PDB file of C-alpha atoms and ligand atoms in Angstrom:
ATOM      1  CA  UNK A   1      -0.017  -0.018  -0.066  1.00 87.00           C
ATOM      2  CA  UNK A   2       2.883   2.273   0.546  1.00 92.00           C
ATOM      3  CA  UNK A   3       3.877   1.869  -2.944  1.00 97.00           C
ATOM      4  CA  UNK A   4       0.533   3.371  -4.131  1.00 97.00           C
ATOM      5  CA  UNK A   5       1.702   6.843  -2.781  1.00 97.00           C
ATOM      6  CA  UNK A   6      -1.146   9.177  -1.445  1.00 97.00           C
ATOM      7  CA  UNK A   7      -4.220   7.339  -1.127  1.00 98.00           C
ATOM      8  CA  UNK A   8      -6.549   9.530   0.972  1.00 97.00           C
ATOM      9  CA  UNK A   9      -9.307  10.839  -1.345  1.00 98.00           C
ATOM     10  CA  UNK A  10      -8.335   8.748  -4.267  1.00 98.00           C
ATOM     11  CA  UNK A  11     -10.513   6.389  -6.400  1.00 98.00           C
ATOM     12  CA  UNK A  12      -8.775   3.049  -6.157  1.00 98.00           C
ATOM     13  CA  UNK A  13      -9.723  -0.087  -8.010  1.00 98.00           C
ATOM     14  CA  UNK A  14      -8.720  -3.426  -6.334  1.00 98.00           C
ATOM     15  CA  UNK A  15      -8.392  -6.379  -8.768  1.00 98.00           C
ATOM     16  CA  UNK A  16      -9.181  -9.888  -7.365  1.00 98.00           C
ATOM     17  CA  UNK A  17     -10.046  -8.395  -3.965  1.00 98.00           C
ATOM     18  CA  UNK A  18     -11.286 -11.626  -2.430  1.00 98.00           C
ATOM     19  CA  UNK A  19     -13.188 -10.839   0.697  1.00 98.00           C
ATOM     20  CA  UNK A  20     -11.764  -7.350   0.368  1.00 97.00           C
ATOM     21  CA  UNK A  21      -9.406  -6.953   3.315  1.00 97.00           C
ATOM     22  CA  UNK A  22      -7.267  -4.670   1.276  1.00 97.00           C
ATOM     23  CA  UNK A  23     -10.090  -2.519  -0.072  1.00 98.00           C
ATOM     24  CA  UNK A  24     -11.717  -2.122   3.314  1.00 97.00           C
ATOM     25  CA  UNK A  25      -8.367  -1.129   4.795  1.00 97.00           C
ATOM     26  CA  UNK A  26      -7.997   1.538   2.044  1.00 97.00           C
ATOM     27  CA  UNK A  27     -11.394   2.889   2.784  1.00 98.00           C
ATOM     28  CA  UNK A  28     -10.582   3.229   6.522  1.00 96.00           C
ATOM     29  CA  UNK A  29      -7.619   5.359   5.394  1.00 96.00           C
ATOM     30  CA  UNK A  30      -9.998   7.757   3.563  1.00 97.00           C
ATOM     31  CA  UNK A  31      -9.682   6.323   0.081  1.00 98.00           C
ATOM     32  CA  UNK A  32     -12.599   5.421  -2.320  1.00 98.00           C
ATOM     33  CA  UNK A  33     -12.003   1.998  -3.174  1.00 98.00           C
ATOM     34  CA  UNK A  34     -13.971  -0.497  -5.431  1.00 98.00           C
ATOM     35  CA  UNK A  35     -13.271  -4.228  -4.947  1.00 98.00           C
ATOM     36  CA  UNK A  36     -13.634  -6.373  -8.057  1.00 98.00           C
ATOM     37  CA  UNK A  37     -13.495 -10.262  -8.043  1.00 98.00           C
ATOM     38  CA  UNK A  38     -14.817 -13.046 -10.098  1.00 97.00           C
ATOM     39  CA  UNK A  39     -15.994 -15.119  -7.158  1.00 97.00           C
ATOM     40  CA  UNK A  40     -19.280 -14.387  -5.718  1.00 98.00           C
ATOM     41  CA  UNK A  41     -18.381 -16.536  -2.720  1.00 98.00           C
ATOM     42  CA  UNK A  42     -15.410 -14.613  -1.929  1.00 98.00           C
ATOM     43  CA  UNK A  43     -17.328 -11.282  -2.276  1.00 98.00           C
ATOM     44  CA  UNK A  44     -20.002 -12.630  -0.020  1.00 98.00           C
ATOM     45  CA  UNK A  45     -17.353 -13.068   2.632  1.00 98.00           C
ATOM     46  CA  UNK A  46     -16.534  -9.383   2.005  1.00 97.00           C
ATOM     47  CA  UNK A  47     -20.121  -8.254   2.482  1.00 97.00           C
ATOM     48  CA  UNK A  48     -20.500 -10.417   5.587  1.00 97.00           C
ATOM     49  CA  UNK A  49     -17.470  -8.780   7.123  1.00 96.00           C
ATOM     50  CA  UNK A  50     -18.747  -5.200   6.488  1.00 97.00           C
ATOM     51  CA  UNK A  51     -21.832  -6.202   8.185  1.00 96.00           C
ATOM     52  CA  UNK A  52     -19.681  -6.549  11.292  1.00 95.00           C
ATOM     53  CA  UNK A  53     -18.777  -2.997  10.997  1.00 93.00           C
ATOM     54  CA  UNK A  54     -16.198  -0.893   9.254  1.00 91.00           C
ATOM     55  CA  UNK A  55     -16.441   1.274   6.206  1.00 93.00           C
ATOM     56  CA  UNK A  56     -18.494  -0.005   3.331  1.00 94.00           C
ATOM     57  CA  UNK A  57     -16.821  -0.597   0.119  1.00 97.00           C
ATOM     58  CA  UNK A  58     -18.649  -1.282  -3.428  1.00 98.00           C
ATOM     59  CA  UNK A  59     -17.849  -4.700  -4.557  1.00 98.00           C
ATOM     60  CA  UNK A  60     -18.295  -5.758  -8.198  1.00 98.00           C
ATOM     61  CA  UNK A  61     -18.396  -9.449  -9.569  1.00 98.00           C
ATOM     62  CA  UNK A  62     -16.555  -9.315 -12.894  1.00 98.00           C
ATOM     63  CA  UNK A  63     -13.516 -10.727 -14.490  1.00 98.00           C
ATOM     64  CA  UNK A  64     -10.297  -8.710 -14.683  1.00 98.00           C
ATOM     65  CA  UNK A  65      -9.964  -9.248 -18.432  1.00 98.00           C
ATOM     66  CA  UNK A  66     -13.087  -7.096 -19.015  1.00 98.00           C
ATOM     67  CA  UNK A  67     -13.278  -4.331 -16.575  1.00 98.00           C
ATOM     68  CA  UNK A  68     -16.837  -2.933 -16.371  1.00 98.00           C
ATOM     69  CA  UNK A  69     -15.723   0.622 -15.910  1.00 98.00           C
ATOM     70  CA  UNK A  70     -15.315   3.878 -18.083  1.00 98.00           C
ATOM     71  CA  UNK A  71     -11.958   4.994 -19.419  1.00 98.00           C
ATOM     72  CA  UNK A  72      -9.702   6.863 -16.891  1.00 98.00           C
ATOM     73  CA  UNK A  73     -12.239   6.672 -13.821  1.00 98.00           C
ATOM     74  CA  UNK A  74      -9.537   5.554 -11.333  1.00 98.00           C
ATOM     75  CA  UNK A  75      -6.672   7.413  -9.731  1.00 98.00           C
ATOM     76  CA  UNK A  76      -4.846   4.074  -8.603  1.00 98.00           C
ATOM     77  CA  UNK A  77      -5.168   0.288  -9.065  1.00 98.00           C
ATOM     78  CA  UNK A  78      -3.703  -2.289  -6.953  1.00 98.00           C
ATOM     79  CA  UNK A  79      -4.002  -6.207  -6.335  1.00 98.00           C
ATOM     80  CA  UNK A  80      -2.707  -8.511  -3.727  1.00 98.00           C
ATOM     81  CA  UNK A  81      -2.097 -11.981  -5.171  1.00 97.00           C
ATOM     82  CA  UNK A  82      -5.488 -11.386  -6.920  1.00 97.00           C
ATOM     83  CA  UNK A  83      -6.625 -12.210 -10.477  1.00 97.00           C
ATOM     84  CA  UNK A  84      -3.380 -11.650 -12.356  1.00 98.00           C
ATOM     85  CA  UNK A  85      -2.005 -15.185 -12.114  1.00 97.00           C
ATOM     86  CA  UNK A  86      -5.364 -16.649 -12.697  1.00 97.00           C
ATOM     87  CA  UNK A  87      -6.143 -15.478 -16.070  1.00 97.00           C
ATOM     88  CA  UNK A  88      -4.606 -17.061 -19.367  1.00 96.00           C
ATOM     89  CA  UNK A  89      -4.307 -13.536 -20.892  1.00 98.00           C
ATOM     90  CA  UNK A  90      -2.601 -11.380 -18.373  1.00 98.00           C
ATOM     91  CA  UNK A  91      -1.561  -8.938 -20.922  1.00 98.00           C
ATOM     92  CA  UNK A  92      -5.098  -8.104 -21.558  1.00 98.00           C
ATOM     93  CA  UNK A  93      -5.467  -7.364 -17.821  1.00 98.00           C
ATOM     94  CA  UNK A  94      -2.597  -4.928 -18.032  1.00 98.00           C
ATOM     95  CA  UNK A  95      -4.470  -3.146 -20.905  1.00 98.00           C
ATOM     96  CA  UNK A  96      -7.538  -2.893 -19.178  1.00 98.00           C
ATOM     97  CA  UNK A  97      -6.023  -1.394 -16.157  1.00 98.00           C
ATOM     98  CA  UNK A  98      -4.329   1.064 -18.355  1.00 98.00           C
ATOM     99  CA  UNK A  99      -7.505   2.021 -19.878  1.00 98.00           C
ATOM    100  CA  UNK A 100      -9.398   2.655 -16.557  1.00 98.00           C
ATOM    101  CA  UNK A 101      -6.494   4.640 -14.996  1.00 98.00           C
ATOM    102  CA  UNK A 102      -6.240   8.247 -15.300  1.00 98.00           C
ATOM    103  CA  UNK A 103      -2.999   9.534 -16.849  1.00 98.00           C
ATOM    104  CA  UNK A 104      -0.444   9.623 -14.057  1.00 98.00           C
ATOM    105  CA  UNK A 105      -2.342   6.937 -12.159  1.00 98.00           C
ATOM    106  CA  UNK A 106      -0.220   4.081 -10.551  1.00 98.00           C
ATOM    107  CA  UNK A 107      -0.890   0.252 -10.876  1.00 98.00           C
ATOM    108  CA  UNK A 108       0.845  -1.887  -8.113  1.00 98.00           C
ATOM    109  CA  UNK A 109       0.275  -5.560  -8.042  1.00 98.00           C
ATOM    110  CA  UNK A 110       1.800  -8.365  -6.096  1.00 98.00           C
ATOM    111  CA  UNK A 111       2.106 -11.925  -7.215  1.00 98.00           C
ATOM    112  CA  UNK A 112       4.101 -14.937  -6.050  1.00 96.00           C
ATOM    113  CA  UNK A 113       7.670 -14.344  -7.288  1.00 97.00           C
ATOM    114  CA  UNK A 114       8.023 -15.979 -10.729  1.00 97.00           C
ATOM    115  CA  UNK A 115      11.079 -17.953  -9.554  1.00 95.00           C
ATOM    116  CA  UNK A 116       9.011 -19.878  -6.939  1.00 95.00           C
ATOM    117  CA  UNK A 117       7.318 -21.825  -9.912  1.00 96.00           C
ATOM    118  CA  UNK A 118      10.367 -24.152 -10.148  1.00 96.00           C
ATOM    119  CA  UNK A 119      10.122 -25.306  -6.501  1.00 96.00           C
ATOM    120  CA  UNK A 120       7.492 -27.284  -4.764  1.00 95.00           C
ATOM    121  CA  UNK A 121       5.169 -25.373  -2.491  1.00 93.00           C
ATOM    122  CA  UNK A 122       6.609 -26.959   0.548  1.00 95.00           C
ATOM    123  CA  UNK A 123       8.155 -24.867   3.511  1.00 96.00           C
ATOM    124  CA  UNK A 124      10.774 -27.374   4.252  1.00 96.00           C
ATOM    125  CA  UNK A 125      13.794 -28.680   2.586  1.00 96.00           C
ATOM    126  CA  UNK A 126      11.893 -30.414  -0.078  1.00 97.00           C
ATOM    127  CA  UNK A 127      10.877 -26.925  -1.233  1.00 96.00           C
ATOM    128  CA  UNK A 128      14.606 -26.173  -1.912  1.00 97.00           C
ATOM    129  CA  UNK A 129      14.851 -28.527  -4.966  1.00 97.00           C
ATOM    130  CA  UNK A 130      14.218 -27.107  -8.359  1.00 96.00           C
ATOM    131  CA  UNK A 131      11.638 -29.512 -10.016  1.00 96.00           C
ATOM    132  CA  UNK A 132      10.083 -27.475 -12.825  1.00 96.00           C
ATOM    133  CA  UNK A 133      11.760 -25.462 -15.675  1.00 97.00           C
ATOM    134  CA  UNK A 134      11.430 -21.719 -15.081  1.00 97.00           C
ATOM    135  CA  UNK A 135      10.771 -21.549 -18.765  1.00 97.00           C
ATOM    136  CA  UNK A 136       7.688 -23.695 -18.875  1.00 96.00           C
ATOM    137  CA  UNK A 137       4.503 -21.746 -19.149  1.00 96.00           C
ATOM    138  CA  UNK A 138       2.149 -24.806 -18.882  1.00 96.00           C
ATOM    139  CA  UNK A 139      -0.381 -23.688 -16.282  1.00 96.00           C
ATOM    140  CA  UNK A 140      -0.699 -25.660 -12.932  1.00 95.00           C
ATOM    141  CA  UNK A 141      -4.122 -27.163 -12.813  1.00 96.00           C
ATOM    142  CA  UNK A 142      -6.156 -29.027 -10.126  1.00 97.00           C
ATOM    143  CA  UNK A 143      -9.273 -31.300 -10.933  1.00 97.00           C
ATOM    144  CA  UNK A 144     -12.027 -32.619  -8.602  1.00 97.00           C
ATOM    145  CA  UNK A 145     -13.328 -36.251  -8.625  1.00 96.00           C
ATOM    146  CA  UNK A 146     -15.586 -35.561 -11.683  1.00 96.00           C
ATOM    147  CA  UNK A 147     -12.670 -34.308 -13.871  1.00 96.00           C
ATOM    148  CA  UNK A 148     -13.910 -30.734 -13.516  1.00 96.00           C
ATOM    149  CA  UNK A 149     -11.047 -28.125 -13.278  1.00 95.00           C
ATOM    150  CA  UNK A 150     -11.202 -26.514  -9.997  1.00 94.00           C
ATOM    151  CA  UNK A 151      -7.938 -24.380 -10.069  1.00 95.00           C
ATOM    152  CA  UNK A 152      -5.591 -22.810 -12.706  1.00 96.00           C
ATOM    153  CA  UNK A 153      -2.525 -20.822 -11.977  1.00 97.00           C
ATOM    154  CA  UNK A 154      -0.598 -19.526 -14.803  1.00 97.00           C
ATOM    155  CA  UNK A 155       3.318 -18.754 -14.839  1.00 97.00           C
ATOM    156  CA  UNK A 156       4.954 -15.779 -16.315  1.00 98.00           C
ATOM    157  CA  UNK A 157       8.522 -15.076 -16.137  1.00 98.00           C
ATOM    158  CA  UNK A 158       9.850 -11.628 -15.028  1.00 98.00           C
ATOM    159  CA  UNK A 159      10.514 -10.689 -18.633  1.00 98.00           C
ATOM    160  CA  UNK A 160       7.055 -11.789 -19.457  1.00 98.00           C
ATOM    161  CA  UNK A 161       5.527  -9.563 -16.872  1.00 98.00           C
ATOM    162  CA  UNK A 162       7.853  -6.583 -17.893  1.00 98.00           C
ATOM    163  CA  UNK A 163       6.759  -6.980 -21.616  1.00 98.00           C
ATOM    164  CA  UNK A 164       2.838  -7.211 -20.718  1.00 98.00           C
ATOM    165  CA  UNK A 165       3.136  -4.106 -18.567  1.00 98.00           C
ATOM    166  CA  UNK A 166       5.213  -2.152 -21.105  1.00 98.00           C
ATOM    167  CA  UNK A 167       3.076  -3.373 -24.006  1.00 98.00           C
ATOM    168  CA  UNK A 168      -0.065  -1.859 -22.233  1.00 98.00           C
ATOM    169  CA  UNK A 169       1.649   1.521 -22.589  1.00 98.00           C
ATOM    170  CA  UNK A 170       2.364   1.688 -18.849  1.00 98.00           C
ATOM    171  CA  UNK A 171       5.708   2.630 -17.324  1.00 98.00           C
ATOM    172  CA  UNK A 172       7.313   0.161 -15.045  1.00 98.00           C
ATOM    173  CA  UNK A 173       8.907   2.012 -12.080  1.00 98.00           C
ATOM    174  CA  UNK A 174      10.168  -0.798 -10.007  1.00 98.00           C
ATOM    175  CA  UNK A 175       9.973  -4.617  -9.049  1.00 98.00           C
ATOM    176  CA  UNK A 176      10.082  -4.866  -5.389  1.00 98.00           C
ATOM    177  CA  UNK A 177      11.350  -8.148  -4.003  1.00 98.00           C
ATOM    178  CA  UNK A 178      10.837  -8.057  -0.225  1.00 96.00           C
ATOM    179  CA  UNK A 179      13.268  -9.616   2.078  1.00 95.00           C
ATOM    180  CA  UNK A 180      12.177 -12.142   4.762  1.00 95.00           C
ATOM    181  CA  UNK A 181      11.764 -10.087   7.765  1.00 94.00           C
ATOM    182  CA  UNK A 182      14.436 -11.174  10.359  1.00 93.00           C
ATOM    183  CA  UNK A 183      11.659 -11.234  13.175  1.00 96.00           C
ATOM    184  CA  UNK A 184       9.369 -13.624  11.274  1.00 96.00           C
ATOM    185  CA  UNK A 185       9.925 -17.143  12.413  1.00 95.00           C
ATOM    186  CA  UNK A 186       6.500 -18.477  11.384  1.00 95.00           C
ATOM    187  CA  UNK A 187       5.597 -21.062   8.839  1.00 95.00           C
ATOM    188  CA  UNK A 188       2.528 -21.205   6.855  1.00 93.00           C
ATOM    189  CA  UNK A 189       1.534 -22.900   3.546  1.00 93.00           C
ATOM    190  CA  UNK A 190       4.668 -22.661   1.369  1.00 92.00           C
ATOM    191  CA  UNK A 191       6.254 -19.817   3.367  1.00 94.00           C
ATOM    192  CA  UNK A 192       9.121 -20.292   5.870  1.00 96.00           C
ATOM    193  CA  UNK A 193      12.272 -18.741   7.143  1.00 97.00           C
ATOM    194  CA  UNK A 194      14.183 -21.525   5.512  1.00 96.00           C
ATOM    195  CA  UNK A 195      13.025 -20.698   2.035  1.00 96.00           C
ATOM    196  CA  UNK A 196      12.339 -17.015   2.488  1.00 95.00           C
ATOM    197  CA  UNK A 197      16.044 -16.300   3.587  1.00 95.00           C
ATOM    198  CA  UNK A 198      17.398 -17.865   0.390  1.00 96.00           C
ATOM    199  CA  UNK A 199      15.015 -16.539  -2.297  1.00 95.00           C
ATOM    200  CA  UNK A 200      12.018 -14.065  -2.633  1.00 96.00           C
ATOM    201  CA  UNK A 201       8.517 -15.261  -2.190  1.00 95.00           C
ATOM    202  CA  UNK A 202       6.920 -12.177  -3.646  1.00 97.00           C
ATOM    203  CA  UNK A 203       7.335  -9.852  -6.478  1.00 98.00           C
ATOM    204  CA  UNK A 204       5.515  -6.459  -6.526  1.00 98.00           C
ATOM    205  CA  UNK A 205       5.212  -4.506  -9.869  1.00 98.00           C
ATOM    206  CA  UNK A 206       5.007  -0.897  -9.667  1.00 98.00           C
ATOM    207  CA  UNK A 207       3.950   0.999 -12.689  1.00 98.00           C
ATOM    208  CA  UNK A 208       2.169   4.180 -13.895  1.00 98.00           C
ATOM    209  CA  UNK A 209       0.281   5.475 -16.929  1.00 98.00           C
ATOM    210  CA  UNK A 210       2.082   8.123 -18.475  1.00 98.00           C
ATOM    211  CA  UNK A 211       0.775  11.814 -18.228  1.00 96.00           C
TER     212      UNK A 211
HETATM  213  C1  SAM B 301      -5.187 -15.519  -3.585  1.00 80.58           C
HETATM  214  S1  SAM B 301      -6.772 -14.694  -3.720  1.00 80.58           S
HETATM  215  C2  SAM B 301      -6.410 -12.805  -3.029  1.00 80.58           C
HETATM  216  C3  SAM B 301      -7.625 -12.376  -2.493  1.00 80.58           C
HETATM  217  C4  SAM B 301      -7.375 -10.918  -1.861  1.00 80.58           C
HETATM  218  N1  SAM B 301      -6.493 -10.120  -2.818  1.00 80.58           N
HETATM  219  C5  SAM B 301      -6.551 -10.904  -0.535  1.00 80.58           C
HETATM  220  O1  SAM B 301      -5.408 -10.479  -0.464  1.00 80.58           O
HETATM  221  O2  SAM B 301      -7.041 -11.748   0.254  1.00 80.58           O
HETATM  222  C6  SAM B 301      -7.085 -14.435  -5.411  1.00 80.58           C
HETATM  223  C7  SAM B 301      -8.494 -13.858  -5.844  1.00 80.58           C
HETATM  224  O3  SAM B 301      -8.472 -13.536  -7.299  1.00 80.58           O
HETATM  225  C8  SAM B 301      -9.780 -13.761  -7.748  1.00 80.58           C
HETATM  226  N2  SAM B 301      -9.656 -13.945  -9.299  1.00 80.58           N
HETATM  227  C9  SAM B 301      -9.228 -15.108  -9.989  1.00 80.58           C
HETATM  228  N3  SAM B 301      -9.452 -14.986 -11.359  1.00 80.58           N
HETATM  229  C10 SAM B 301     -10.075 -13.824 -11.337  1.00 80.58           C
HETATM  230  C11 SAM B 301     -10.308 -12.968 -12.456  1.00 80.58           C
HETATM  231  N4  SAM B 301     -10.343 -13.368 -13.725  1.00 80.58           N
HETATM  232  N5  SAM B 301     -10.949 -11.831 -12.296  1.00 80.58           N
HETATM  233  C12 SAM B 301     -11.195 -11.248 -11.123  1.00 80.58           C
HETATM  234  N6  SAM B 301     -10.752 -11.998  -9.931  1.00 80.58           N
HETATM  235  C13 SAM B 301     -10.153 -13.150 -10.155  1.00 80.58           C
HETATM  236  C14 SAM B 301     -10.066 -15.073  -6.940  1.00 80.58           C
HETATM  237  O4  SAM B 301     -11.516 -15.251  -6.960  1.00 80.58           O
HETATM  238  C15 SAM B 301      -9.611 -14.716  -5.584  1.00 80.58           C
HETATM  239  O5  SAM B 301     -10.425 -14.064  -4.844  1.00 80.58           O
END
C-alpha cells in the first residue's frame, strides 16, 4: 500500500479483492476503493465482514480481463495476489487497467515471485529442490473427482510480466522483491524462514500510466 503513494481521497480499483481486506483497509484510510472479484463466494465473505462494522466498499463481480468501468475513472489500481496469476491472458488485464486509470495513475500488483514456480510449494527442505523449468508456461491445474477443473494458475517469467506491462503502454517504475523479515519465524503454507532467507517469495510490480 505504501507503494501506491497518497491514497486519501483517491479512487482506487482493487483487482481480485477476494473478501476485500485490502479495499476495506483503504476505505479506512480515507480512500474511495472499489473491489472487483470473479468469485461471488469471496465477495459474499467481504459483504459479511462489512456487516460486522467498518467502512462500506462497493464490490463488483466481474473478470479482470473485461473491466466494467469507463476509461480513466480511477486514480490508482492495486492487487494483492489477486486475478493476475489466474487469467490466461494477463497482458489483457494490463491493457484493461491502463484503460481505466487516469493519466499519471499508479498500478501496483503483487504476485508470487516467478522463481517460486520451479520449486514445490513446501516450506521445508523439499521446497529447496528445483523441479520445474522456469521457462515452462504450462499452467498448474487441479481437478475434482468428476474431472472438473477447480484451480488454474499461470506462470509468467519476470520478462513476460515486464513485456505485458510495457506493452499496455504503462511505465514500469520498480519490481520490489521484499526480504524475509528477520523477526518472522512462522511457517504457513509454502512460506518459511528456510526458503524466505534464500530467495524471494513475492514480486511487486510498480507501474504508472504516462501523463
Ligand atoms: C489469492 S486470492 C487473493 C484475494 C485478496 N486479494 C486477498 O489479499 O485476500 C485471489 C483472488 O483472485 C480472484 N480471481 C481469480 N481470477 C479472477 C479474474 N479473472 N478476475 C477477477 N478476480 C479473479 C479469486 O476469486 C480470488 O478471490
